[in-house]
Tab-separated table of C-alpha atoms and ligand atoms in Angstrom:
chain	number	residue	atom	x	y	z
A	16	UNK	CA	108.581	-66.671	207.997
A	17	UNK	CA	109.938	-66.370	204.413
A	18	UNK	CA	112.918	-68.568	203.098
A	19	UNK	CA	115.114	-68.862	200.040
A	20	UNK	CA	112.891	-71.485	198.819
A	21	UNK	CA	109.564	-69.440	199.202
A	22	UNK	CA	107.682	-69.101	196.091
A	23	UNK	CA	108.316	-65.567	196.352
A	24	UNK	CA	112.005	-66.294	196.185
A	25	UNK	CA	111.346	-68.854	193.662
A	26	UNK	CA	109.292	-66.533	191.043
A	27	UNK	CA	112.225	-64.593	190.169
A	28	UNK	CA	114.809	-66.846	190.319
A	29	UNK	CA	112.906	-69.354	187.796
A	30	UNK	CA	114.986	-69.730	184.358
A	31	UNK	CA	112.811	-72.073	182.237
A	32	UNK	CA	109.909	-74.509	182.193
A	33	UNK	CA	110.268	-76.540	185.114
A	34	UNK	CA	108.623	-75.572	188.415
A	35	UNK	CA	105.365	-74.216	187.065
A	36	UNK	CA	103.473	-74.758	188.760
A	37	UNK	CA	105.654	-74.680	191.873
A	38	UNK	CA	104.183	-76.466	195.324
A	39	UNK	CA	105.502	-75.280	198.426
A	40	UNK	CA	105.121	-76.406	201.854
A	41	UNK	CA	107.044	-76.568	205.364
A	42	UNK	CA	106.230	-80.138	206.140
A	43	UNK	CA	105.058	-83.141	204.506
A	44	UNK	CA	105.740	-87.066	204.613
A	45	UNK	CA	107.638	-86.686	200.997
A	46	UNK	CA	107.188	-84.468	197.948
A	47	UNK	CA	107.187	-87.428	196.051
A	48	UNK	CA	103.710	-87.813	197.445
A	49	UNK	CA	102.790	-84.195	196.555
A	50	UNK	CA	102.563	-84.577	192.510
A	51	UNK	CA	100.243	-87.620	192.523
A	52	UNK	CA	97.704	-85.312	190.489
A	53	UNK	CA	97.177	-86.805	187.958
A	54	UNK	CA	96.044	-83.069	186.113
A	55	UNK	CA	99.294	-81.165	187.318
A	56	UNK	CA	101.299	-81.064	183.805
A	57	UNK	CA	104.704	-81.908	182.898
A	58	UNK	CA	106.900	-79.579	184.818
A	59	UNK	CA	105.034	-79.107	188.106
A	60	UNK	CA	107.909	-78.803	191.028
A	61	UNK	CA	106.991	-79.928	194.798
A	62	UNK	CA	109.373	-78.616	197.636
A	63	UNK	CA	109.309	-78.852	200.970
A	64	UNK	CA	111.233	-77.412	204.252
A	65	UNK	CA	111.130	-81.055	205.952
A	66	UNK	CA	110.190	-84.327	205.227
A	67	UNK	CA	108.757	-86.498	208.233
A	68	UNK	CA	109.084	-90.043	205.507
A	69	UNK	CA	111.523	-88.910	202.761
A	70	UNK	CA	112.711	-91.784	201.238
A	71	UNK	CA	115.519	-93.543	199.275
A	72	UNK	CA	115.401	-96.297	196.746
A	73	UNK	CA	114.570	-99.904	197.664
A	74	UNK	CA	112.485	-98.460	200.839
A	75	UNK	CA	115.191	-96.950	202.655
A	76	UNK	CA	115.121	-93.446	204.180
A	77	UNK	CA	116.278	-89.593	203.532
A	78	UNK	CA	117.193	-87.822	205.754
A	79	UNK	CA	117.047	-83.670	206.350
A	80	UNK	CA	117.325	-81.579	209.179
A	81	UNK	CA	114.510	-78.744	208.284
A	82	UNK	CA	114.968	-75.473	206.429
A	83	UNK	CA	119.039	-77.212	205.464
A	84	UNK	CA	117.966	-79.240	202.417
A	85	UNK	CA	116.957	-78.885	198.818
A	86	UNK	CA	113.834	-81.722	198.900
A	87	UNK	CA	112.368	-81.422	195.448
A	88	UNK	CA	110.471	-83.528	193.018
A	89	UNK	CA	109.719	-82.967	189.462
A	90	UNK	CA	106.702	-84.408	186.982
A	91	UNK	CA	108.135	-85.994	184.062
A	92	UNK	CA	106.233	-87.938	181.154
A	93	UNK	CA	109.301	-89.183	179.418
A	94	UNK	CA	107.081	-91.678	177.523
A	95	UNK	CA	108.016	-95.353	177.704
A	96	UNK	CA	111.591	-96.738	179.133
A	97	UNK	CA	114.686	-95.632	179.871
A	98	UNK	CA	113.860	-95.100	183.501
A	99	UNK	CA	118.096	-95.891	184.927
A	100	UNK	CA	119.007	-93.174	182.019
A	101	UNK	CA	117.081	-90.475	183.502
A	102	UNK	CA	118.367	-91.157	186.444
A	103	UNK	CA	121.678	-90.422	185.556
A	104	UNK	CA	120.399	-87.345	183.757
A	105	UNK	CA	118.954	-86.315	186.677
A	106	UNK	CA	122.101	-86.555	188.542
A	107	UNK	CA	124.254	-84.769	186.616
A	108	UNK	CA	121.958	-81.842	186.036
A	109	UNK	CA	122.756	-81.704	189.799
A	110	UNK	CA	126.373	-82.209	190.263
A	111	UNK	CA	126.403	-79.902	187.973
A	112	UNK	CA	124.356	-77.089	189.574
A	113	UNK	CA	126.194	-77.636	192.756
A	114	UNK	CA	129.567	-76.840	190.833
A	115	UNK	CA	127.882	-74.073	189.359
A	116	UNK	CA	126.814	-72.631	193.185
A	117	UNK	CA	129.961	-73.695	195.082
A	118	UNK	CA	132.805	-74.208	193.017
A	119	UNK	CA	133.549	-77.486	193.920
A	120	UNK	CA	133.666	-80.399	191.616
A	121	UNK	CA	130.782	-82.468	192.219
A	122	UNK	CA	131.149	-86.611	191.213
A	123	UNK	CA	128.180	-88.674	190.034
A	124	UNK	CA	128.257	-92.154	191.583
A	125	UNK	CA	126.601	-94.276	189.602
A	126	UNK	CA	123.410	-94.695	188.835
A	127	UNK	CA	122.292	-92.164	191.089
A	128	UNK	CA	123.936	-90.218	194.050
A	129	UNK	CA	125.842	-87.240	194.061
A	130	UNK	CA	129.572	-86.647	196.244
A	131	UNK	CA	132.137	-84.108	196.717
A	132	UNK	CA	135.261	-85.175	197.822
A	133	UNK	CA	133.908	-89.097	198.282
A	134	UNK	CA	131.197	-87.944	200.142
A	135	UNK	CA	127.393	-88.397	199.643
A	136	UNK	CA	125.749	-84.507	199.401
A	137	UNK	CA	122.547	-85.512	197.019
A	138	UNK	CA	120.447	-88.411	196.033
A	139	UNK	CA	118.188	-88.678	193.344
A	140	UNK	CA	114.713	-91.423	193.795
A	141	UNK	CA	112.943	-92.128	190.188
A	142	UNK	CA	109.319	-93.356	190.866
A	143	UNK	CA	106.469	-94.199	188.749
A	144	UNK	CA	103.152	-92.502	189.075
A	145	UNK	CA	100.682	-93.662	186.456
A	146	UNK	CA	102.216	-92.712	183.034
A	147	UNK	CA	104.564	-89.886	184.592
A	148	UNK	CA	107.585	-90.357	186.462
A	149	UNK	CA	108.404	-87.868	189.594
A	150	UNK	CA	112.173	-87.254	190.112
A	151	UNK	CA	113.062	-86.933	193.412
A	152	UNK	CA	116.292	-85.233	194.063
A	153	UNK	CA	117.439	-84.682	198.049
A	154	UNK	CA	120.589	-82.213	198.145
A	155	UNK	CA	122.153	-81.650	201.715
A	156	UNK	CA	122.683	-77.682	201.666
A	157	UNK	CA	123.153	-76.124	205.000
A	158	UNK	CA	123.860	-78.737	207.174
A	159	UNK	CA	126.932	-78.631	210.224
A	160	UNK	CA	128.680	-81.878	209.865
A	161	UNK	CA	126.888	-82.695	213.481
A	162	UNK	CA	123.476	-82.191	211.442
A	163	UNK	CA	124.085	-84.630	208.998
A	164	UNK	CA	123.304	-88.384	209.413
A	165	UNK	CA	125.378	-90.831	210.462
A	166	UNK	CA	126.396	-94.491	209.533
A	167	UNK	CA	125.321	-93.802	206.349
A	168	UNK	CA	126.007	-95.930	203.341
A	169	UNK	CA	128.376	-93.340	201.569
A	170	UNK	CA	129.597	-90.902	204.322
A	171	UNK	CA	127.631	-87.694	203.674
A	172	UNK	CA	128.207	-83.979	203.707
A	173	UNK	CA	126.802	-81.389	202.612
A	174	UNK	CA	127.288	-78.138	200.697
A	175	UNK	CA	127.974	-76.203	203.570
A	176	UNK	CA	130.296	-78.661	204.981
A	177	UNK	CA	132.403	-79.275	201.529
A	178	UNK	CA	132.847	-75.671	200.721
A	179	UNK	CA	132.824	-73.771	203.975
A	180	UNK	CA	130.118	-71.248	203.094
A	181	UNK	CA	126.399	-70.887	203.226
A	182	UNK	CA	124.487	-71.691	199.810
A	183	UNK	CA	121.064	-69.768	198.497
A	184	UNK	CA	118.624	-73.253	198.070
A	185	UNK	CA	116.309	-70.956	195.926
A	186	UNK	CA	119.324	-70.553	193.391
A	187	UNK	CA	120.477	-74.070	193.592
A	188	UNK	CA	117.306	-75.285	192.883
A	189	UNK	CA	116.532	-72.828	189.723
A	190	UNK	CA	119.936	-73.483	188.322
A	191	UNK	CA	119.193	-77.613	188.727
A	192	UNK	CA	115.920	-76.826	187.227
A	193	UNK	CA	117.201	-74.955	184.385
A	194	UNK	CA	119.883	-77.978	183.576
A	195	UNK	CA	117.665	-80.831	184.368
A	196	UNK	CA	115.671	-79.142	181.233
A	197	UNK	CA	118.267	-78.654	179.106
A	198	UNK	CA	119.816	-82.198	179.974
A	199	UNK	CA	116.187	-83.648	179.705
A	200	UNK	CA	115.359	-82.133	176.190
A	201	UNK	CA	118.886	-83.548	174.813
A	202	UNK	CA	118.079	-86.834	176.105
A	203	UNK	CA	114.778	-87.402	174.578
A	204	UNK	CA	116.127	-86.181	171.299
A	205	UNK	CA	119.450	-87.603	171.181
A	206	UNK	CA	119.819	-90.336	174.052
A	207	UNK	CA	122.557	-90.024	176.458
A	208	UNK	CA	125.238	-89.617	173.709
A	209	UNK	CA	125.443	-85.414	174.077
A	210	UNK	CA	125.677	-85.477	177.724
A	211	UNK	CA	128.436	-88.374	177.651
A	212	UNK	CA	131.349	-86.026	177.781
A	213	UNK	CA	130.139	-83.979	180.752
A	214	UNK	CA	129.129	-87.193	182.611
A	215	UNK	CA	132.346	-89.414	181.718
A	216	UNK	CA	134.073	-86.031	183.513
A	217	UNK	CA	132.090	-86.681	186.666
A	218	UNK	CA	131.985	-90.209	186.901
A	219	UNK	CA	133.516	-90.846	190.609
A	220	UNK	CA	133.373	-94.553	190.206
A	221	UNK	CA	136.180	-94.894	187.337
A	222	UNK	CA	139.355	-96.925	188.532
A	223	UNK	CA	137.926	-98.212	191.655
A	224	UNK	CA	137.368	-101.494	192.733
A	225	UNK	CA	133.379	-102.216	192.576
A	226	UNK	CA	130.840	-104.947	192.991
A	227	UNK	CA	127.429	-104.705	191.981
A	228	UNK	CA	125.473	-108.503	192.775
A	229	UNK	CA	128.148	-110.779	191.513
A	230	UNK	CA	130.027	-108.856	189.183
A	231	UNK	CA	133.230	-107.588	190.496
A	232	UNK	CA	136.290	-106.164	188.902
A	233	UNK	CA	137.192	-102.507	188.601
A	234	UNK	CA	134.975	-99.779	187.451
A	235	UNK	CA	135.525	-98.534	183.395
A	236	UNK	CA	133.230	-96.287	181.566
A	237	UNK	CA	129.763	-95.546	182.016
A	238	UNK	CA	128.308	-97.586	178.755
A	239	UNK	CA	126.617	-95.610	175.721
A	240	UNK	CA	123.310	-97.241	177.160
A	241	UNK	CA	124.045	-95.847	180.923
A	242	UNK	CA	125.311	-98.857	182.350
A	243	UNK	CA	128.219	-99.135	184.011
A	244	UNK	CA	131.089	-101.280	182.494
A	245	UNK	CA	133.199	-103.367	185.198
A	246	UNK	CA	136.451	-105.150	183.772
A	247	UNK	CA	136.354	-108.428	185.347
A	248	UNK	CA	139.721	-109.648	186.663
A	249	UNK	CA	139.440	-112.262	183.649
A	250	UNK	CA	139.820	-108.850	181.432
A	251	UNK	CA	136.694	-109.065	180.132
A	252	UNK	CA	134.091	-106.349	180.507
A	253	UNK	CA	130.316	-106.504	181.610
A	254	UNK	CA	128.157	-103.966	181.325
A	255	UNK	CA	125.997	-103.888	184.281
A	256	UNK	CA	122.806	-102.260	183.886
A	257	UNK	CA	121.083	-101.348	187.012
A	258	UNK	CA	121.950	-102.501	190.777
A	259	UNK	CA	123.913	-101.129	193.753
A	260	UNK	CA	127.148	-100.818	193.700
A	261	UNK	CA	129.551	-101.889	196.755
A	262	UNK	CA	133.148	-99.964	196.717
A	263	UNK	CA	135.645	-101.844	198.233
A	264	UNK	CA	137.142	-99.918	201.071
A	265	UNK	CA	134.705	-97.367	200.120
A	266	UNK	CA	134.782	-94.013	197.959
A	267	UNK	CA	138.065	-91.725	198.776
A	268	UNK	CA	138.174	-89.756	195.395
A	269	UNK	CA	140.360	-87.223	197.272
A	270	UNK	CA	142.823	-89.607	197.357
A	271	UNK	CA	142.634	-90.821	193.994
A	272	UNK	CA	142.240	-94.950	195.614
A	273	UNK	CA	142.768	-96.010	191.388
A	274	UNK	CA	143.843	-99.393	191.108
A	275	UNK	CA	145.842	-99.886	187.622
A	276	UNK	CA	144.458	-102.551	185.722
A	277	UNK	CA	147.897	-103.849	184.991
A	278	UNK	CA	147.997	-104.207	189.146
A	279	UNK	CA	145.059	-106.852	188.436
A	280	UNK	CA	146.899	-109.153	185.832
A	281	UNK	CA	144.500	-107.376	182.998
A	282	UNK	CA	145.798	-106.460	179.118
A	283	UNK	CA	144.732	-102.734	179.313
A	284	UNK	CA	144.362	-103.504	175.931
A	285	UNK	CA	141.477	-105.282	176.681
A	286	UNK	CA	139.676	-102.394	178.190
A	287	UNK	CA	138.023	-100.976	175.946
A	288	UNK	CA	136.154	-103.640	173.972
A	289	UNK	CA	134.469	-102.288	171.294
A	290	UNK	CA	130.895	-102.527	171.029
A	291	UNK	CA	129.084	-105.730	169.765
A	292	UNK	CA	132.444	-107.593	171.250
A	293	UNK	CA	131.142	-111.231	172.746
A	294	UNK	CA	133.203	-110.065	175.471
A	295	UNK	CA	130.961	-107.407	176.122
A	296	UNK	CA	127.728	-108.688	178.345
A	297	UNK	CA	124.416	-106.920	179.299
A	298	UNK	CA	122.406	-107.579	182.220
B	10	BT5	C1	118.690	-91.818	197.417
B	10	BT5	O1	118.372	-93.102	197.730
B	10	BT5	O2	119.783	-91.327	197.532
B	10	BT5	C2	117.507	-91.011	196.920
B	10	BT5	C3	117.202	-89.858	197.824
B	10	BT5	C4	116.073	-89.022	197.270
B	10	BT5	C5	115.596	-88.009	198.272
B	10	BT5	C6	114.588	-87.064	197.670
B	10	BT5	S1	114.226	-85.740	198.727
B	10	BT5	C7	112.911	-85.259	197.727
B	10	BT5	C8	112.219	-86.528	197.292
B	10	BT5	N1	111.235	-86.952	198.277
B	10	BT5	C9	111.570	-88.114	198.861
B	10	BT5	O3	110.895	-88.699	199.744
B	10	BT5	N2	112.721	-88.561	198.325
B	10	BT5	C10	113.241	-87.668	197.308
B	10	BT5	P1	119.433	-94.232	198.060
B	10	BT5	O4	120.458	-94.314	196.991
B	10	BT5	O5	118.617	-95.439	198.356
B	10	BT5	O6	120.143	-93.712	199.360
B	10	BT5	C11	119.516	-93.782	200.617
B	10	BT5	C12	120.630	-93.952	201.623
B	10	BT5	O7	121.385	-92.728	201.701
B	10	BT5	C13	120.148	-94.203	203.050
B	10	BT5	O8	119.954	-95.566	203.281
B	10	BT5	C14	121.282	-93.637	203.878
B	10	BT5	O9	122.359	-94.587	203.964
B	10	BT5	C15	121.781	-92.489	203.027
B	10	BT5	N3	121.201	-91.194	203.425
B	10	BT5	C16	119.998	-90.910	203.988
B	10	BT5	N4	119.835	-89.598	204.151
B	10	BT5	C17	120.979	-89.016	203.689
B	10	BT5	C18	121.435	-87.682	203.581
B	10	BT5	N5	120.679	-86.655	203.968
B	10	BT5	N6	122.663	-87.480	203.064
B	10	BT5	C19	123.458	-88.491	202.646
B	10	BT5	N7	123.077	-89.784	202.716
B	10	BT5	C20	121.846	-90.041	203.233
């Protein structure tokens, strides 16, 4: 049986250098696993149709219900550092495919997850293999609502579920390919600075009351760096760098849940700190 994520499918749908060489099967514990090679070259794309051990960060699961999702993962050799950047360019390149396929605006929650309408439709799982990094990015595409897992951290949905239609995974997956690329050439040339703009317009967490570890306070920018800033009910604003971040109450972008600093006692003033402030910490 041929699907929309066939290599067939795939061939002609390809816009650019990622996914040659393209690995295709119907089952496997995760693609992650599938790019180990240590000869496959920068660019080489696994997919697969299920996953019987796809996994999150920290060691904890992804789920799929077979032939619904987008399960990918890319070979990267970024060089040295900057592993929570990619990351976020990574996710981005996939909110904004999904916009580009469904129309609906797609959030990045920092560092890592995707959501439409406060709800979880893609993860993305950096790993190191050797000198190259493989990107994993997990995109629920097809899914009924009663197909999707439950008791989830963020509640999740998928593409299917958020717009009401049925989505082509071979054309998601070439037009994340194709801006994972673009976003990935910027970034090794110029940082994160040229795709600040299009990720400060996607960042779900902004306004909302966060913790991540023992910072808490309400979520600001995402940092120059990547991290996310947190104004501190003191007014003063940390930059956190990596971590997982706890939403009060949960995400409900839908319903706008922004707190106004001025509701927390803070000089909104004091917001914005500019950089090299003392007020300003990194961890
Ligand atoms: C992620 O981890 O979100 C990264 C997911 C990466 C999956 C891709 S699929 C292709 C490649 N091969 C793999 O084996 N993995 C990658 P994290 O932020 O830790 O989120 C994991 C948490 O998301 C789980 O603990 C659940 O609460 C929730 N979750 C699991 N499956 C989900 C799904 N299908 N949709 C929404 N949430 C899910």
């Amino acid at each position: 049986m041929t699907t929309d994520l066939h290599p067939e499918a795939f061939a002609g749908l390809r816009r650019g250098r990622l996914g040659d060489p393209y690995l295709y099967v119907r089952e496997c514990r995760s693609t992650q696993e599938l790019l180990r090679d240590a000869a496959l070259p920068e660019g080489a794309v696994a997919v697969a149709e299920h996953q019987t051990a796809g996994r999150g960060r920290l060691g904890r699961r992804w789920e799929d219900a077979a032939g619904s999702s987008l399960l990918c993962s890319v070979l990267l050799r970024p060089g040295a550092g900057m592993l929570p950047q990619l990351s976020l360019v990574a996710a981005l390149a996939t909110a904004e495919a999904i916009e580009e396929l469904t129309r609906c605006q797609a959030r990045v929650k920092w560092p890592n997850d995707v959501l439409i309408g406060g709800r979880k439709v893609a993860g993305i799982l950096l790993e190191l293999a050797g000198g190259a990094v493989v990107a994993g990015i997990g995109v629920n595409v097809g899914q009924e609502s009663g197909e999707l897992p439950e008791a989830t951290r963020t509640p999740a949905a998928s593409l299917r579920t958020a717009s009401g239609r049925r989505h082509d995974r071979g054309r998601l997956l070439a037009g994340l390919l194709h801006r994972l690329e673009l976003g990935y050439l910027a970034w090794q040339r110029d940082g994160l600075a040229p795709l600040g703009p299009s990720l400060e317009a996607r960042h779900a967490l902004r306004g909302m009351p966060v913790r991540v570890g023992e910072v808490e306070g309400v979520a600001a920018s995402i940092a120059p760096g990547g991290g996310l800033e947190i104004v501190a009910p003191s007014g003063r604003t940390v930059v956190v760098e990596s971590g997982e971040v706890e939403v009060a109450g949960g995400i409900d972008v839908d319903e706008q849940r922004l707190v106004d600093v001025q509701d927390l006692g803070v000089d909104p003033a004091q917001r914005q700190l500019p950089a090299g402030d003392p007020g300003l910490e990194h961890r």
